[in-house]
Backbone as numpy.savetxt, mean C-alpha at the origin, in Angstrom:
# Nx Ny Nz CAx CAy CAz Cx Cy Cz
-1.66 14.18 -21.97 -1.66 13.02 -21.64 -0.32 12.43 -21.81
0.08 12.49 -22.76 1.18 11.57 -23.57 2.60 12.03 -22.55
2.66 13.04 -22.27 3.62 13.51 -21.39 3.50 12.60 -20.11
2.43 12.67 -19.70 2.03 12.16 -18.20 2.61 10.71 -18.29
2.03 10.30 -19.32 2.35 8.62 -19.52 3.90 8.25 -19.87
4.56 9.07 -20.46 5.90 8.95 -20.56 6.54 8.84 -19.29
6.09 10.10 -18.59 6.88 9.95 -17.05 6.40 9.06 -16.48
5.50 8.44 -16.30 5.24 7.46 -15.41 5.83 6.20 -15.85
5.92 5.67 -17.26 6.64 4.73 -17.70 8.24 4.95 -17.38
8.57 6.03 -17.45 10.25 6.13 -17.24 10.54 5.75 -15.50
9.44 6.32 -14.71 9.45 6.04 -13.37 9.41 4.55 -12.93
8.57 4.06 -13.44 8.19 2.63 -12.97 9.65 1.78 -13.80
9.92 2.06 -14.97 10.87 1.21 -15.60 12.30 1.30 -14.66
12.63 2.33 -13.92 13.63 2.70 -13.06 13.81 1.91 -11.98
12.39 2.14 -11.41 11.76 1.30 -9.97 12.03 -0.29 -10.11
11.52 -0.67 -11.20 11.29 -1.99 -11.41 12.44 -2.53 -11.72
13.42 -2.21 -12.32 14.62 -2.45 -12.93 15.79 -2.44 -11.55
15.27 -1.66 -10.58 15.96 -1.90 -9.33 15.45 -3.02 -8.45
14.33 -3.16 -8.28 13.59 -3.80 -7.23 13.16 -5.21 -7.73
12.54 -5.51 -8.93 11.82 -6.90 -9.15 10.32 -6.46 -8.67
9.88 -7.33 -8.15 8.41 -7.01 -7.42 8.60 -6.54 -6.15
9.18 -7.01 -5.17 9.68 -6.51 -3.91 10.47 -7.27 -3.20
10.87 -6.75 -2.03 12.04 -7.41 -1.08 11.05 -8.33 0.00
11.72 -9.27 0.29 11.13 -10.32 1.39 12.27 -10.89 2.58
11.89 -11.17 3.62 12.49 -11.57 4.78 13.13 -13.21 4.05
14.37 -13.40 4.36 14.73 -14.99 3.64 14.04 -15.98 4.31
13.49 -15.78 5.59 12.85 -16.80 6.08 11.45 -16.81 5.61
10.96 -15.70 4.91 9.40 -15.80 4.32 9.51 -16.47 2.51
10.21 -15.81 2.05 10.33 -16.23 0.41 11.12 -15.34 -0.11
11.36 -15.50 -1.54 12.13 -14.67 -2.38 11.57 -14.19 -3.41
11.56 -12.95 -3.93 10.99 -12.18 -4.93 12.17 -12.16 -6.21
11.40 -12.85 -7.42 12.39 -12.93 -8.47 11.55 -11.86 -9.82
12.58 -11.27 -10.22 11.77 -10.29 -11.26 11.08 -11.19 -12.51
9.84 -10.94 -12.52 9.08 -11.51 -13.97 8.56 -12.88 -13.05
8.87 -13.24 -12.01 8.37 -14.57 -11.69 7.65 -14.49 -10.38
7.07 -15.69 -10.04 6.27 -15.78 -8.65 7.13 -15.78 -7.47
6.56 -15.21 -6.60 6.82 -15.36 -5.32 7.07 -16.88 -4.50
8.01 -17.35 -4.18 8.09 -18.76 -3.45 7.97 -18.56 -2.29
6.67 -18.90 -1.37 6.61 -18.84 -0.31 6.92 -19.91 0.55
7.85 -20.03 1.92 8.24 -21.09 2.40 7.17 -21.10 3.58
6.68 -22.29 3.69 5.45 -22.38 4.79 5.66 -23.27 6.05
6.83 -23.75 5.99 7.54 -24.70 7.13 7.39 -24.13 8.29
7.38 -22.71 8.29 7.45 -22.23 9.76 6.16 -21.30 10.06
5.49 -21.80 9.17 4.03 -20.96 9.48 3.09 -21.99 10.42
2.92 -21.59 11.40 1.69 -22.49 12.14 0.60 -22.67 11.65
0.10 -24.03 11.24 -1.30 -24.32 10.98 -2.33 -24.07 12.16
-3.29 -23.41 11.97 -4.20 -23.16 13.14 -5.50 -24.16 13.39
-5.82 -24.58 14.50 -6.61 -25.69 14.84 -7.97 -25.55 14.36
-8.23 -24.14 14.54 -9.47 -23.88 13.57 -9.24 -22.80 12.53
-9.64 -23.22 11.24 -9.36 -22.56 10.36 -10.37 -21.63 9.81
-9.81 -21.09 8.51 -10.61 -19.88 7.89 -11.81 -20.84 7.27
-13.13 -20.35 7.12 -13.97 -21.06 6.45 -14.52 -19.97 5.23
-13.63 -19.04 4.71 -13.85 -18.32 3.67 -13.84 -19.15 2.38
-14.90 -18.85 1.49 -15.02 -19.63 0.43 -14.50 -19.05 -0.90
-13.92 -17.87 -0.72 -13.21 -16.88 -2.27 -12.19 -16.99 -2.01
-11.23 -16.96 -1.20 -9.81 -16.26 -1.16 -9.18 -18.23 -1.42
-9.54 -19.22 -1.24 -8.73 -20.25 -1.73 -8.58 -20.37 -2.86
-9.13 -19.44 -3.93 -9.00 -19.31 -5.44 -7.75 -18.65 -5.62
-7.25 -17.97 -4.57 -6.10 -17.25 -4.84 -4.93 -17.81 -4.06
-5.11 -18.30 -2.70 -3.78 -18.74 -2.11 -4.30 -19.53 -0.94
-3.40 -20.53 -0.29 -3.84 -21.45 0.47 -4.29 -20.97 1.82
-5.59 -21.14 2.33 -6.09 -20.34 3.28 -6.02 -21.50 4.48
-5.39 -22.57 4.36 -5.51 -23.52 5.66 -4.38 -22.95 6.53
-3.71 -21.83 5.98 -2.71 -21.05 6.87 -3.41 -20.00 7.83
-4.70 -19.93 7.60 -5.57 -18.67 8.24 -6.51 -19.17 9.39
-6.47 -18.65 10.28 -7.69 -18.83 11.52 -8.87 -18.51 11.00
-9.85 -18.68 12.13 -11.02 -18.26 12.04 -11.22 -16.76 11.93
-10.43 -16.10 12.12 -10.45 -14.43 11.97 -9.78 -14.06 10.93
-9.15 -14.87 9.83 -8.35 -14.82 8.60 -7.10 -14.26 9.07
-6.55 -14.47 9.91 -5.07 -14.21 10.09 -4.21 -15.40 9.89
-2.85 -14.83 9.61 -2.02 -15.88 9.48 -0.65 -15.50 9.81
0.18 -16.69 9.89 1.78 -16.07 10.29 2.65 -15.99 9.19
2.04 -15.18 8.10 2.79 -14.87 7.21 3.09 -13.22 7.06
4.53 -13.04 6.83 4.66 -11.52 7.13 5.78 -11.25 5.86
5.61 -9.82 5.71 6.60 -9.24 4.67 7.84 -9.49 4.87
8.25 -9.44 6.31 9.41 -9.64 6.62 10.32 -8.28 7.08
11.24 -8.75 7.82 12.18 -7.20 8.35 12.78 -6.61 7.51
13.40 -7.35 6.27 13.91 -6.58 5.07 13.34 -5.87 4.34
11.98 -5.98 4.26 10.79 -5.19 3.47 11.23 -3.84 3.36
11.21 -3.50 1.89 11.66 -2.03 1.34 10.39 -1.60 0.62
10.07 -0.57 0.38 8.87 -0.10 -0.37 9.48 0.64 -1.73
9.15 0.43 -2.69 9.32 0.72 -3.84 7.79 1.38 -4.70
7.78 2.78 -4.73 6.38 3.15 -5.10 6.43 4.41 -6.07
5.66 4.34 -6.72 5.27 5.56 -7.79 3.88 6.00 -8.09
3.57 7.15 -8.03 2.20 7.51 -8.27 2.32 8.77 -9.20
1.27 8.46 -10.28 1.05 9.69 -11.32 2.24 10.30 -11.87
3.50 9.38 -12.13 4.71 9.41 -12.49 5.75 10.27 -11.68
5.27 10.14 -10.41 6.50 10.72 -9.52 6.75 9.30 -8.51
8.06 9.34 -7.88 8.36 8.45 -7.29 7.87 8.87 -5.83
7.51 8.00 -4.71 6.76 8.51 -3.44 7.79 7.75 -2.65
8.54 8.89 -1.33 9.23 8.27 -0.33 8.50 7.77 0.83
8.99 6.57 1.39 8.55 6.38 2.87 9.75 5.59 3.41
9.81 6.56 4.87 8.91 7.60 5.48 8.93 8.80 4.43
8.03 9.52 4.73 7.99 10.78 3.83 7.64 11.97 4.82
7.70 13.18 4.23 7.34 14.47 4.75 7.07 15.45 3.74
6.41 16.93 4.46 5.91 17.70 3.38 6.95 18.02 2.26
8.37 18.03 2.81 9.48 18.79 1.95 9.71 17.50 0.84
9.45 16.26 0.91 9.63 15.28 0.05 8.24 15.19 -1.06
7.24 15.60 -0.49 6.08 15.66 -1.54 6.38 16.90 -2.35
6.78 17.91 -1.87 6.95 19.18 -2.62 8.10 18.90 -3.74
9.13 18.07 -3.19 10.22 18.00 -4.23 9.88 17.00 -5.56
8.82 16.16 -4.90 8.18 15.24 -6.01 7.21 15.52 -6.96
6.94 17.09 -6.64 6.03 17.83 -7.38 4.63 17.95 -7.14
4.43 17.69 -5.89 2.73 17.66 -5.29 2.76 19.19 -4.46
1.76 19.62 -4.31 1.29 20.62 -3.58 0.07 20.29 -2.69
0.61 20.94 -1.57 -0.40 20.78 -0.38 -1.73 21.38 -0.67
-3.12 20.60 -0.24 -4.06 21.07 -0.44 -4.80 21.37 0.97
-4.72 23.01 1.14 -5.18 23.63 2.54 -6.72 23.65 2.34
-7.32 23.48 3.34 -9.06 23.66 3.60 -9.09 24.35 4.74
-10.68 24.59 5.37 -10.90 25.56 6.29 -10.47 24.61 7.53
-10.17 23.34 7.49 -10.22 22.58 8.95 -8.56 22.49 8.94
-7.54 22.32 8.05 -6.37 22.05 8.41 -5.56 22.76 7.22
-4.26 23.48 7.92 -3.40 23.95 6.99 -1.91 23.58 7.76
-0.90 24.07 6.86 0.46 23.66 7.50 0.94 23.94 8.37
0.30 25.00 9.12 0.90 25.38 10.54 -0.30 25.19 11.67
-1.23 24.13 11.10 -2.11 23.59 12.11 -1.40 23.10 13.15
-2.03 22.72 14.32 -1.43 22.21 15.67 -1.67 20.82 15.63
-0.97 19.99 15.95 -1.26 18.67 15.95 -0.81 18.13 17.42
-1.76 17.53 18.09 -1.31 17.05 19.47 -0.59 16.08 19.46
0.07 15.72 20.70 1.11 14.80 20.61 0.36 13.20 20.75
0.92 12.39 19.89 0.05 11.25 19.43 -1.06 11.23 18.66
-1.25 12.21 17.99 -2.51 12.45 16.98 -2.25 12.62 15.64
-3.00 12.31 14.89 -2.76 12.38 13.36 -3.71 13.36 12.57
-3.40 13.73 11.41 -4.23 14.47 10.46 -4.03 14.19 9.22
-5.22 14.00 8.60 -5.40 13.62 7.31 -5.65 14.64 6.04
-4.76 14.54 5.13 -4.90 15.83 4.34 -4.52 15.26 2.76
-4.91 16.19 1.42 -4.48 15.76 0.31 -3.34 16.60 -0.17
-2.62 15.89 -1.14 -1.77 16.62 -2.21 -2.17 16.32 -3.55
-1.90 17.46 -4.43 -2.29 17.32 -5.79 -1.07 17.32 -6.78
-0.94 16.99 -7.68 0.24 16.95 -8.57 -0.14 17.85 -9.71
0.83 18.29 -10.75 0.36 19.20 -11.74 -0.55 18.49 -12.71
-0.84 17.30 -12.55 -2.00 16.86 -13.70 -3.13 16.81 -12.79
-3.14 17.34 -11.39 -4.53 17.36 -10.99 -5.10 16.24 -10.03
-4.02 15.60 -9.95 -4.16 13.83 -9.39 -3.96 14.08 -7.98
-4.88 13.64 -6.96 -4.67 13.87 -5.63 -4.07 12.24 -4.90
-3.53 12.70 -3.91 -3.34 11.49 -2.91 -3.20 11.89 -1.55
-4.30 10.95 -0.70 -4.31 11.52 0.77 -3.06 11.06 1.51
-2.63 11.95 2.20 -1.06 11.49 3.36 -1.88 11.77 4.70
-1.39 10.90 5.45 -1.70 11.20 6.94 -0.30 11.77 7.47
-0.31 12.77 8.25 0.58 13.35 9.34 0.63 12.81 10.76
1.43 12.53 11.38 1.42 11.78 12.49 2.47 12.54 13.52
2.14 13.20 14.73 2.74 13.58 15.79 3.34 12.62 16.65
4.56 12.08 16.42 4.87 10.98 17.40 5.78 11.61 18.53
5.72 13.05 18.50 6.60 13.47 19.82 5.98 13.53 21.02
6.26 14.08 22.12 5.45 13.94 23.53 4.99 15.54 23.75
5.04 16.44 22.70 4.46 17.69 22.75 4.02 17.94 21.49
3.00 19.26 21.35 2.32 19.62 20.32 3.50 20.27 19.21
2.90 19.79 17.98 3.83 20.43 16.96 3.01 20.73 15.58
3.87 21.47 14.79 2.69 21.79 13.79 2.68 20.60 12.81
1.51 20.90 11.61 1.60 19.77 10.89 2.67 19.19 9.97
3.34 20.79 9.42 4.67 20.85 8.54 5.71 20.23 9.19
5.99 20.17 10.38 6.89 19.42 11.21 6.63 17.96 11.46
5.57 17.61 11.23 5.49 16.26 11.51 5.47 15.03 10.37
6.14 13.77 10.49 6.45 13.02 9.31 4.96 12.54 8.72
5.02 12.13 7.52 4.08 11.49 6.82 4.11 9.88 7.06
3.18 9.44 7.84 3.49 7.93 8.05 2.28 6.94 7.19
1.47 7.62 6.43 0.68 6.76 5.65 0.22 7.48 4.21
-0.07 6.70 3.30 -0.70 7.39 2.20 -1.94 6.43 1.72
-2.82 7.00 0.84 -3.84 6.40 0.61 -4.59 6.73 -0.72
-4.67 5.84 -1.41 -5.22 6.06 -2.96 -6.46 5.24 -2.95
-7.82 5.83 -2.63 -8.91 5.10 -2.21 -9.57 4.62 -3.66
-9.30 5.02 -4.90 -10.15 4.77 -5.80 -9.07 4.49 -7.15
-9.36 3.51 -7.84 -8.73 3.35 -9.01 -9.46 3.91 -10.12
-8.63 4.77 -10.99 -9.29 5.79 -11.69 -9.58 5.18 -13.05
-8.93 3.78 -13.28 -9.57 3.23 -14.53 -10.76 2.85 -14.34
-11.56 2.85 -13.39 -13.17 2.32 -13.43 -13.99 3.49 -12.92
-13.47 4.61 -12.94 -14.11 6.20 -13.08 -13.28 7.17 -13.71
-13.87 7.54 -14.89 -13.38 8.33 -15.64 -13.36 9.98 -14.87
-14.09 10.07 -13.97 -14.11 11.32 -13.47 -13.20 11.34 -12.05
-12.67 10.37 -11.79 -11.64 10.07 -10.47 -10.69 11.21 -10.46
-10.57 11.78 -9.10 -9.41 12.77 -8.62 -8.29 11.82 -8.48
-7.97 10.62 -8.50 -6.82 9.82 -8.47 -6.29 9.30 -9.69
-4.98 9.14 -9.42 -3.93 8.65 -10.59 -3.51 7.20 -10.53
-2.60 7.00 -11.37 -2.06 5.78 -11.70 -1.17 5.38 -10.49
-1.03 4.26 -10.13 -0.27 3.90 -9.07 0.68 2.76 -9.00
1.55 2.26 -8.44 2.30 1.31 -8.45 3.08 1.07 -7.26
2.95 -0.16 -6.37 2.99 0.02 -5.02 4.03 -1.60 -5.02
5.38 -1.61 -4.99 5.98 -3.00 -5.15 5.44 -4.01 -6.17
5.21 -3.77 -7.38 4.65 -4.18 -8.34 3.10 -4.49 -8.46
2.54 -3.83 -7.20 0.96 -4.00 -7.43 0.61 -2.43 -8.14
0.06 -2.46 -9.05 -0.81 -1.52 -9.68 -2.16 -1.03 -9.83
-2.80 -0.17 -10.56 -4.17 -0.18 -10.87 -4.69 -0.94 -11.83
-3.50 -1.56 -12.55 -4.09 -2.42 -13.56 -3.82 -4.17 -13.11
-3.25 -4.39 -12.00 -3.18 -5.63 -11.43 -4.30 -6.42 -11.15
-4.28 -7.61 -11.57 -5.60 -8.48 -11.36 -5.07 -9.09 -9.77
-5.92 -9.74 -9.18 -5.74 -10.26 -7.70 -4.37 -11.29 -8.01
-4.39 -12.01 -8.81 -3.52 -12.99 -8.92 -1.96 -12.26 -8.88
-1.89 -10.97 -9.58 -0.81 -10.30 -9.67 -0.24 -9.76 -8.05
-1.39 -9.43 -7.51 -1.05 -9.01 -6.06 -0.27 -10.12 -5.36
-1.04 -11.26 -5.40 -0.33 -12.59 -4.55 1.09 -12.69 -5.16
1.22 -12.61 -6.35 2.71 -12.92 -7.13 3.57 -11.94 -6.65
3.07 -10.65 -6.33 4.42 -9.62 -6.04 4.56 -9.43 -4.72
3.39 -9.54 -4.04 3.47 -9.45 -2.42 3.47 -10.53 -1.64
3.27 -11.77 -2.43 2.96 -12.94 -1.53 1.45 -13.29 -0.77
1.48 -14.03 -0.18 -0.05 -14.24 0.60 0.13 -13.16 1.65
-0.90 -12.89 2.10 -1.42 -11.57 2.82 -1.25 -12.08 4.54
-1.21 -11.32 5.25 -0.82 -11.83 6.67 -2.40 -11.71 7.18
-3.43 -11.04 6.59 -4.82 -11.06 6.85 -5.77 -10.82 5.75
-6.99 -11.14 5.51 -8.00 -10.60 4.71 -9.23 -10.56 5.21
-9.82 -9.51 4.74 -11.34 -9.25 5.31 -12.52 -9.12 4.32
-13.58 -9.66 4.39 -14.36 -9.36 3.42 -15.45 -8.44 3.68
-15.40 -7.35 3.18 -16.31 -6.04 3.27 -17.46 -6.56 2.88
-17.69 -7.16 1.76 -19.15 -7.57 1.37 -18.55 -8.82 0.46
-19.68 -9.33 -0.37 -19.81 -10.57 -0.96 -18.68 -10.71 -2.19
-18.33 -9.24 -2.82 -17.58 -8.98 -3.97 -16.10 -8.24 -3.30
-16.16 -7.60 -2.38 -15.26 -6.68 -1.90 -14.14 -7.35 -0.76
-12.90 -7.39 -0.82 -12.13 -7.78 0.06 -10.91 -6.57 0.22
-10.23 -6.73 1.35 -8.87 -6.12 1.22 -8.08 -6.97 1.98
-6.68 -7.10 1.40 -5.66 -7.85 1.93 -4.55 -6.93 2.77
-4.36 -7.49 3.84 -3.40 -6.75 4.90 -2.20 -7.65 4.76
-0.95 -6.65 4.62 0.38 -7.27 4.84 0.98 -6.46 5.93
1.43 -7.66 6.92 1.97 -7.02 8.04 3.85 -7.22 7.93
4.38 -6.37 8.84 5.69 -6.59 8.50 6.42 -7.97 9.27
6.06 -8.03 10.81 6.78 -9.12 11.42 5.45 -9.43 12.24
5.61 -10.52 12.98 4.92 -10.89 14.24 4.79 -9.87 15.15
5.94 -9.06 15.37 5.97 -8.03 16.64 5.52 -6.78 16.12
5.31 -6.59 14.57 4.67 -5.55 14.07 3.62 -5.68 13.22
2.29 -5.82 13.89 1.28 -6.34 12.77 0.32 -5.00 12.68
0.83 -3.52 12.68 0.33 -2.53 12.07 0.22 -2.82 10.44
-0.78 -2.86 9.70 -0.67 -3.05 8.23 0.31 -2.09 7.56
1.18 -2.58 6.82 2.33 -1.93 5.95 1.52 -1.83 4.33
0.82 -2.64 4.11 0.06 -2.52 2.75 -0.87 -2.91 2.84
-2.14 -2.13 2.51 -3.63 -2.92 2.25 -3.97 -2.55 0.83
-4.46 -3.72 0.15 -4.84 -3.85 -1.04 -6.23 -3.87 -1.10
-7.21 -3.31 -1.81 -8.69 -3.43 -1.72 -8.76 -3.90 -3.15
-9.49 -5.13 -3.04 -9.78 -5.76 -4.23 -11.16 -5.92 -4.42
-11.80 -6.41 -5.86 -13.12 -6.73 -6.27 -13.03 -8.01 -7.01
-13.44 -9.15 -6.23 -13.25 -10.62 -6.85 -14.20 -10.63 -7.92
-15.26 -9.63 -8.26 -16.25 -9.96 -9.41 -15.59 -9.63 -10.67
-14.90 -8.52 -10.50 -14.26 -7.97 -11.78 -12.57 -8.11 -11.87
-12.17 -9.11 -10.74 -10.70 -9.20 -10.60 -9.75 -8.13 -10.54
-10.09 -7.31 -9.83 -9.29 -5.91 -9.91 -8.88 -5.29 -8.66
-7.75 -4.73 -8.44 -7.49 -3.73 -7.54 -8.17 -2.56 -7.54
-9.07 -2.25 -6.44 -9.80 -0.94 -6.16 -9.20 0.10 -5.75
-8.29 -0.20 -4.62 -7.39 1.20 -4.25 -6.38 0.29 -3.28
-5.54 0.96 -2.80 -4.21 0.92 -1.80 -3.91 1.46 -1.01
-3.56 1.37 0.33 -2.95 1.88 1.35 -1.41 1.21 1.56
-0.32 2.35 2.02 0.84 2.12 2.49 1.15 2.81 3.58
1.62 2.06 4.73 2.36 3.00 5.58 3.55 2.67 6.34
4.30 3.77 7.21 5.50 3.46 7.49 5.53 4.31 8.90
5.00 3.55 10.34 4.92 4.47 11.36 6.20 4.48 12.19
């Protein structure tokens, strides 16, 4: 455990020293190491019918959000990922070779193997595991117009569906995504990533915050799952198609 903790600390120290919290489009805001994100709202259109959510106003200004909880706030075209998981840096976009180089092993099962065929435009969800036994879920996507093997497809999405701090038997490990970690409070998420592009109430206590790149690319680049009762991050996903 000591070796693993030291490895993670060193990885995060290098990444954090290079990036601060995260990188934003100059039209959206700026990220200052150790300080809050200053959001420029002048260019964000105020919706005629606003969100009626009663929880999120605790964390950010929901007058910017419509009745479906969307706003014109984005990460920005210059956004760059800075990611660490279980002591290893994660690349985005990524590949099978990148994961092996980072110390992860592909977990084959009865349904999916490295030489499995992926149809054009289809994806496959698999898991990798590191030397500490910690898993991460990866999505391979065939963006070509013909069938390809899984190993030749890029990884376009990662998912860490569970925060191991709240489950001692979890198969998942420590994560850090542009300043958001498994130890973050909800205010930490907003400080590092800014106000989300969209938020969704799963139930009374659980939400997820979606961060889109631009108005033209509204596929979620980062999705942070939060629990408002315990003020914590419960999981995270990040993608780059």
